[in-house]
mmCIF file of C-alpha atoms in Angstrom:
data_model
loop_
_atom_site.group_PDB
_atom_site.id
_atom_site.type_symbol
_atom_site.label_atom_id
_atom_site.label_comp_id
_atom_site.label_asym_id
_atom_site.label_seq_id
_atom_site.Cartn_x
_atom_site.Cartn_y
_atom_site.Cartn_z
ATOM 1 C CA UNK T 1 124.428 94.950 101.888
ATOM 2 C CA UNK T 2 124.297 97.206 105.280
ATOM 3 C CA UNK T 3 122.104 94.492 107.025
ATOM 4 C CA UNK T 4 125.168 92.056 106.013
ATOM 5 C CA UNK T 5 127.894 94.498 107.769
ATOM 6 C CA UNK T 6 125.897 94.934 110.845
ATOM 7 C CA UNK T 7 125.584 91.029 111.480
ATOM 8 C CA UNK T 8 129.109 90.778 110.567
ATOM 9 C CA UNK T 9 130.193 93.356 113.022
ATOM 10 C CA UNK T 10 127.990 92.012 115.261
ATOM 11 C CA UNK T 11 129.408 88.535 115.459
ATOM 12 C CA UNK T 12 132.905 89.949 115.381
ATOM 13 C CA UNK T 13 132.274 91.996 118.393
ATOM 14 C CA UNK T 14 129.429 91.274 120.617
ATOM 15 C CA UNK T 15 131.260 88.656 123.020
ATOM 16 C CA UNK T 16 133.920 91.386 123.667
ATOM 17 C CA UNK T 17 130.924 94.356 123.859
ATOM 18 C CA UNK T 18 129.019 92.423 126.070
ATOM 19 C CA UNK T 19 132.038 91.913 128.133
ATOM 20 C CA UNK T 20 132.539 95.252 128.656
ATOM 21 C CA UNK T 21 128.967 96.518 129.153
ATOM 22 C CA UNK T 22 128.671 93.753 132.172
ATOM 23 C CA UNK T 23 132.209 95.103 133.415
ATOM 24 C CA UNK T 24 130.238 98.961 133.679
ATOM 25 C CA UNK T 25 126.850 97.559 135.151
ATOM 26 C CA UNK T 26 127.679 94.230 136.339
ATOM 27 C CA UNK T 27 124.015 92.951 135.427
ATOM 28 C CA UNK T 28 122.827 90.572 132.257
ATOM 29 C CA UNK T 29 119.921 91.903 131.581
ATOM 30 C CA UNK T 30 121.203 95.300 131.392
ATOM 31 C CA UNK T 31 124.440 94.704 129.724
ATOM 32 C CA UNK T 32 122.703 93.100 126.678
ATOM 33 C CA UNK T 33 120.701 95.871 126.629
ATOM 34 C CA UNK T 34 123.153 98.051 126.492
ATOM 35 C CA UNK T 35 125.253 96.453 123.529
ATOM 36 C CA UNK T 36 122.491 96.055 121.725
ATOM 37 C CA UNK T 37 121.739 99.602 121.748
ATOM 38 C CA UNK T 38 125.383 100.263 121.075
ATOM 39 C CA UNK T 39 125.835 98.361 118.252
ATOM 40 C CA UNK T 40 122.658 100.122 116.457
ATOM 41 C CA UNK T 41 123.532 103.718 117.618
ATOM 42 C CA UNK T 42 127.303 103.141 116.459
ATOM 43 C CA UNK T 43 126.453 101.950 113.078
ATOM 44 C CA UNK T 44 124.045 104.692 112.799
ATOM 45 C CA UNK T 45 126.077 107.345 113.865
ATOM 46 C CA UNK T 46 129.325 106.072 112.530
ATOM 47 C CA UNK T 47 132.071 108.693 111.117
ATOM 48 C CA UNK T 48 133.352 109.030 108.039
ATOM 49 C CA UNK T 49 136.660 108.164 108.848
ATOM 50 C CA UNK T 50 137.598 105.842 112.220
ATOM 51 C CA UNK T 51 141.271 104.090 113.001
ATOM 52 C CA UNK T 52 138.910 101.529 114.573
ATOM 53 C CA UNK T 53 135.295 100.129 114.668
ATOM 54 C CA UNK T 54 135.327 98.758 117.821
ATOM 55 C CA UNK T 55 136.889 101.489 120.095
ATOM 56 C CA UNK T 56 134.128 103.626 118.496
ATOM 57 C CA UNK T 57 131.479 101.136 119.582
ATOM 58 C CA UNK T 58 132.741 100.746 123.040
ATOM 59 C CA UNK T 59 133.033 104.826 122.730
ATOM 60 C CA UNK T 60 129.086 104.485 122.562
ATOM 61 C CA UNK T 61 128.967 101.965 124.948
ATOM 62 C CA UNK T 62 130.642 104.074 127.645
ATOM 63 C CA UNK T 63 128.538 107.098 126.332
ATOM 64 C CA UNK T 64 125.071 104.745 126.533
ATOM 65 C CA UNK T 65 125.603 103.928 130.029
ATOM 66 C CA UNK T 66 126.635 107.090 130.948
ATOM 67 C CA UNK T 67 123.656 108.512 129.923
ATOM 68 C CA UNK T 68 121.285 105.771 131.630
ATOM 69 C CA UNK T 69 123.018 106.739 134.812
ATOM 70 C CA UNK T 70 121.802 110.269 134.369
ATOM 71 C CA UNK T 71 118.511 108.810 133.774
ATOM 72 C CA UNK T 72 118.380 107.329 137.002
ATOM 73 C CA UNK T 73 117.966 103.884 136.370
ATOM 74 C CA UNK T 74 120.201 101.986 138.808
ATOM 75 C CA UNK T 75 123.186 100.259 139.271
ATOM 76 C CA UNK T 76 123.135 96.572 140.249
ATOM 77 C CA UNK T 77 125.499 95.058 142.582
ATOM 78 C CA UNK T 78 126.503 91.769 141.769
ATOM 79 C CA UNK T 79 128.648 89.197 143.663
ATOM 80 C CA UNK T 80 132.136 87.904 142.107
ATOM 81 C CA UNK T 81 131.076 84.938 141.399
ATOM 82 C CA UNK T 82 127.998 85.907 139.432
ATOM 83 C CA UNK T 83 129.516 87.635 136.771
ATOM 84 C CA UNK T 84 131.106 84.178 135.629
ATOM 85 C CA UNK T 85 127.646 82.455 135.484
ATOM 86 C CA UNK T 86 126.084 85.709 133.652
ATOM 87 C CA UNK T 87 127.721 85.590 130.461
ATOM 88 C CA UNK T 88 125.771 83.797 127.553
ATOM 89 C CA UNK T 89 126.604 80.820 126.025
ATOM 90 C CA UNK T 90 128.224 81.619 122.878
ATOM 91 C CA UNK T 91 130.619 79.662 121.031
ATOM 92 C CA UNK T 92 133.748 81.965 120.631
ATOM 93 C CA UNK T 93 137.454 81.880 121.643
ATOM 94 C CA UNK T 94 136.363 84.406 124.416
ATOM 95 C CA UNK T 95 133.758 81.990 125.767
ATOM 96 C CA UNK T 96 136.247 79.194 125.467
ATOM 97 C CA UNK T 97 138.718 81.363 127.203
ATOM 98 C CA UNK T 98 136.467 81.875 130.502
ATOM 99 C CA UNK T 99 135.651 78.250 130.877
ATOM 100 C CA UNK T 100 139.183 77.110 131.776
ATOM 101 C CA UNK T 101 140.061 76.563 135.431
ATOM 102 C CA UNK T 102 142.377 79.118 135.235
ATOM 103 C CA UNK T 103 140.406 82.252 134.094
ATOM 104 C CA UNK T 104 137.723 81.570 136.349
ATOM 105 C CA UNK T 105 140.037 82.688 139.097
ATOM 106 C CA UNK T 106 140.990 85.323 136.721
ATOM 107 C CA UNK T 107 137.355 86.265 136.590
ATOM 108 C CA UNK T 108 136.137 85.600 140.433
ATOM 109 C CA UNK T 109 139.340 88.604 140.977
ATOM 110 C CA UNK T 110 138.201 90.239 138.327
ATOM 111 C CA UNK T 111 134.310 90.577 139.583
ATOM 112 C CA UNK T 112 135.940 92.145 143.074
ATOM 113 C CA UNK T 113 137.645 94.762 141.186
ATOM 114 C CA UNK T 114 136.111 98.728 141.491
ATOM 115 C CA UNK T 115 134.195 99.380 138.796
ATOM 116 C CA UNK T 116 136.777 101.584 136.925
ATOM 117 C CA UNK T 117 139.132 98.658 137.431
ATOM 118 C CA UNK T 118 137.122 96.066 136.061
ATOM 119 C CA UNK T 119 136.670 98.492 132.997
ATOM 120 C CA UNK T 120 140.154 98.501 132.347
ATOM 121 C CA UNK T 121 141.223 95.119 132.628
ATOM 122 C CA UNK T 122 138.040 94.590 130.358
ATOM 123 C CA UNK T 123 139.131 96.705 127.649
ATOM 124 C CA UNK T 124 142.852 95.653 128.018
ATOM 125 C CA UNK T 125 142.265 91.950 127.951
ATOM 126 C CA UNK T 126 138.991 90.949 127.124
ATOM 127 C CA UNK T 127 138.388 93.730 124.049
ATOM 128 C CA UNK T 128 142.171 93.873 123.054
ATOM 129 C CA UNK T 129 142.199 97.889 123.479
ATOM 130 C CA UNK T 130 146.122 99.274 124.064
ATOM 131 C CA UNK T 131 146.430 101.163 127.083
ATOM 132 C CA UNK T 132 146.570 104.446 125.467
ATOM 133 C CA UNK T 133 143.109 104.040 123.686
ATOM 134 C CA UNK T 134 141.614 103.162 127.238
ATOM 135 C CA UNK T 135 143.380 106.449 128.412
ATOM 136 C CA UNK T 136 141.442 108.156 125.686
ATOM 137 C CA UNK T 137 138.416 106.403 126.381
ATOM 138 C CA UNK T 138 138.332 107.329 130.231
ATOM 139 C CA UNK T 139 139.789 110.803 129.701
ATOM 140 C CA UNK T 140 142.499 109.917 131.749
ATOM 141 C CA UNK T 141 146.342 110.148 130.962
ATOM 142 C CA UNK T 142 148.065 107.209 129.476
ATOM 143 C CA UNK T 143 150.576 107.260 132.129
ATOM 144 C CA UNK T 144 147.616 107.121 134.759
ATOM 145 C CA UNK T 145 146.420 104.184 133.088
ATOM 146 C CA UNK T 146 149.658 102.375 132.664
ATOM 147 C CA UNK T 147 150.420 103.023 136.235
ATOM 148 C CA UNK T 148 146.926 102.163 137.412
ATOM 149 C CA UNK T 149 147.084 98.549 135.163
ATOM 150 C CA UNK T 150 150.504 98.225 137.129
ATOM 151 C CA UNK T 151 148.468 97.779 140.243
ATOM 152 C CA UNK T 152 145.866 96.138 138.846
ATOM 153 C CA UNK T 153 147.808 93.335 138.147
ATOM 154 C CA UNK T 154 149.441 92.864 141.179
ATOM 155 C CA UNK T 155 145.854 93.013 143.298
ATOM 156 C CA UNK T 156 144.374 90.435 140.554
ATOM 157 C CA UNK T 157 147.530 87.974 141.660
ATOM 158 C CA UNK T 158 147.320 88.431 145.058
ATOM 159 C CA UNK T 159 143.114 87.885 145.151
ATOM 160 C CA UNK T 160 143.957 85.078 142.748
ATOM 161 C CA UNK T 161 146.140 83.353 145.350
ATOM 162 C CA UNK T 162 143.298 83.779 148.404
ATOM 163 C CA UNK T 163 140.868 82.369 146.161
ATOM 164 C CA UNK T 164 143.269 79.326 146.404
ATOM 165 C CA UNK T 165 144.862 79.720 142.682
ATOM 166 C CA UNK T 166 149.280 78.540 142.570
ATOM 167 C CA UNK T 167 151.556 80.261 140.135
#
């Protein structure tokens, strides 16, 4: 029964997870590394009680790359346009939702972001996390983050309309 809930968890959240982990390292490899690491220390390590499964696994996520950091192992640096072409093939409404013209704009902008940015509008949008629970994530304030998504938002349209993309 437990190997049944991990592979259900695990197709419920690894588009999302993996999402995420490229938004911290911004390389494949790496980032499906990292969820799958997360997704067996969270399940392992799970508490008793939890208002949500996956803000605890991106919780470990954060905490797993964190720690490789520490480590040493090094950050890649990819180009805009290669996060687009580095996410796997899956068939998912988040997959689905990337291949439109619309959201690869979305995405190029996205890829320019600083990382912290790109973590945010990752966990807003892609993951479905309010703005509060980032706060709480990041350790910053929720007004901080509300303020900072403000911005956010405003840089993604503007970098959206360079790239060539009408509203």
């Amino acid at each position: 029964m437990e190997k049944d809930l991990l592979e259900r968890l695990y197709r419920e959240y690894y588009q999302a997870v993996f999402l995420y982990c490229l938004s911290l390292c911004g390389d494949q490899q790496t980032a499906e590394d990292l969820a799958a690491d997360a997704f067996v220390k969270a399940y392992l390590s799970l508490p008793d009680e939890i208002p949500s499964f996956q803000y605890w696994l991106f919780r470990v996520c954060r905490n797993l790359w964190i720690d490789s950091l520490r480590k040493g192992k090094k950050k890649a640096d990819m180009q805009p346009d290669d996060y687009l072409h580095s996410i796997p093939y899956i068939q998912s409404p988040e997959a689905e939702y990337l291949k439109s013209e619309r959201y690869r704009y979305l995405w190029n902008a996205i890829g320019t972001l600083e990382p912290m940015d790109r973590e945010i509008i990752t966990l807003h949008y892609f993951s479905g996390l309010s703005l509060q629970e980032i706060a709480v994530l990041l350790g910053k304030s929720g007004p901080a983050v509300r303020q900072r998504m403000h911005r956010l938002r405003k840089t993604l349209k503007r970098r959206m309309e360079e790239q060539g993309y009408e509203f």
